Amino acid sequence: MGVMRPDGVPGLAGRLEAFVDQGRHGQMGWMAERMGWRGDPSALWPEARSVVMLAELYTPEGDPLAVLEQRDRAAVSVYAQGRDYHDLVKKRLKRLGRWLLETAPEPGHQIKVFVDTAPVMEKPLAQAAGLGWQGKHTNLLSRDLGSWFFLGAIFTTMPLPEDGPEVSHCQRKSRTG
Ligand code: B12
């Protein structure tokens, strides 16, 4: 996990706007809606002071490409082989959030947990929280975790110390690095 400030991704709204203006969202019409919130997490819940980003690994134990040799078998994407990640990650987020509230030095704080359930751009937020950088496949990539992990967010009114952003380690300079 890592912590960032809700306004901790400079230029996020502009990058999203350029992406949508160029029609790169294709048939995902919903991406063009609620752009104000998607591009600015601090507008989504103005009382939030910190965002805790969580990475939940789904790295397979075996070789996921082995099934491709079996031409008579269908292959299911690794991310879909386990339990629905929305449920799994949300449960973990809630548990971590409860612990945060219980251990907070002062009472009265609040949390909201999101995993694909709100107009939140989880990848750039996780990069700002230091969990990894957006690789050329556009997903978050980490030297420690690889790239096979899900992301989730806990927005909270608690002012938590920030972890600082991760930089791109891809060879050629990327748009986000
Ligand atoms: C929409 C969506 C999809 C769409 C579109 C994918 C996409 N690239 O956005 C589809 C259905 C295709 C998809 C597929 C997958 N998804 Co998805 N998806 C999302 C969702 C809901 C929103 C992502 C989003 O905002 N995209 C909008 C655009 C603007 O974001 P972007 O790609 O980062 O665009 C920027 C870059 O393209 C950048 N850019 C342009 N050129 C270049 C070049 C380089 C080198 C770089 C670095 C950047 C860059 O500029 C754009 C503007 O900033 C998120 C959850 C969330 N709420 O964030 C999950 C999420 C991104 N998905 C996830 C996963 C696991 C997958 C799959 C691996 C699942 C699978 N096996 O099929 C694939 C991966 C496909 C891929 N390589 O992107 C995870 C990724 C976890 C991680 N480690 O990063 C997320 C975070 C869900 C989660 N909660 O865990 N997904």
Tab-separated table of N, CA, C and O in Angstrom, residues 58 78-92 95 150:
chain	number	residue	atom	x	y	z
A	58	TYR	N	-2.221	-10.973	-8.004
A	58	TYR	CA	-2.879	-12.170	-8.544
A	58	TYR	C	-1.910	-12.967	-9.413
A	58	TYR	O	-2.323	-13.742	-10.276
A	78	VAL	N	-5.728	-14.653	-16.665
A	78	VAL	CA	-5.339	-14.963	-15.284
A	78	VAL	C	-6.151	-14.148	-14.275
A	78	VAL	O	-6.545	-14.651	-13.227
A	79	TYR	N	-6.437	-12.885	-14.618
A	79	TYR	CA	-7.131	-12.034	-13.649
A	79	TYR	C	-8.538	-12.542	-13.355
A	79	TYR	O	-9.126	-12.203	-12.324
A	80	ALA	N	-9.073	-13.380	-14.260
A	80	ALA	CA	-10.450	-13.860	-14.097
A	80	ALA	C	-10.509	-15.302	-13.585
A	80	ALA	O	-11.581	-15.882	-13.502
A	81	GLN	N	-9.355	-15.868	-13.251
A	81	GLN	CA	-9.367	-17.272	-12.824
A	81	GLN	C	-9.765	-17.443	-11.353
A	81	GLN	O	-10.242	-18.497	-10.961
A	82	GLY	N	-9.540	-16.434	-10.544
A	82	GLY	CA	-9.874	-16.537	-9.119
A	82	GLY	C	-11.255	-15.963	-8.849
A	82	GLY	O	-12.085	-15.865	-9.753
A	83	ARG	N	-11.477	-15.578	-7.604
A	83	ARG	CA	-12.764	-14.951	-7.253
A	83	ARG	C	-12.839	-13.560	-7.869
A	83	ARG	O	-11.810	-12.970	-8.185
A	84	ASP	N	-14.044	-13.065	-8.027
A	84	ASP	CA	-14.226	-11.722	-8.604
A	84	ASP	C	-13.406	-10.719	-7.787
A	84	ASP	O	-13.601	-10.561	-6.585
A	85	TYR	N	-12.482	-10.038	-8.472
A	85	TYR	CA	-11.552	-9.185	-7.735
A	85	TYR	C	-12.238	-7.999	-7.072
A	85	TYR	O	-11.757	-7.472	-6.069
A	86	HIS	N	-13.377	-7.583	-7.615
A	86	HIS	CA	-14.081	-6.456	-6.985
A	86	HIS	C	-14.445	-6.809	-5.539
A	86	HIS	O	-14.236	-6.021	-4.625
A	87	ASP	N	-14.967	-8.040	-5.350
A	87	ASP	CA	-15.358	-8.480	-3.998
A	87	ASP	C	-14.134	-8.660	-3.111
A	87	ASP	O	-14.105	-8.221	-1.964
A	88	LEU	N	-13.136	-9.334	-3.689
A	88	LEU	CA	-11.932	-9.660	-2.925
A	88	LEU	C	-11.209	-8.397	-2.446
A	88	LEU	O	-10.903	-8.246	-1.260
A	89	VAL	N	-10.987	-7.472	-3.372
A	89	VAL	CA	-10.229	-6.264	-3.018
A	89	VAL	C	-11.050	-5.385	-2.074
A	89	VAL	O	-10.535	-4.828	-1.112
A	90	LYS	N	-12.354	-5.308	-2.337
A	90	LYS	CA	-13.200	-4.465	-1.476
A	90	LYS	C	-13.172	-4.956	-0.022
A	90	LYS	O	-13.087	-4.159	0.912
A	91	LYS	N	-13.199	-6.276	0.155
A	91	LYS	CA	-13.156	-6.859	1.500
A	91	LYS	C	-11.857	-6.462	2.212
A	91	LYS	O	-11.856	-6.052	3.365
A	92	ARG	N	-10.744	-6.572	1.469
A	92	ARG	CA	-9.439	-6.220	2.054
A	92	ARG	C	-9.386	-4.723	2.375
A	92	ARG	O	-8.847	-4.309	3.395
A	95	ARG	N	-11.306	-4.019	5.505
A	95	ARG	CA	-10.590	-4.476	6.697
A	95	ARG	C	-9.478	-3.478	7.054
A	95	ARG	O	-9.316	-3.088	8.202
A	150	PHE	N	-4.075	-6.226	-8.612
A	150	PHE	CA	-5.235	-5.349	-8.699
A	150	PHE	C	-4.983	-4.110	-7.848
A	150	PHE	O	-4.117	-4.124	-6.972
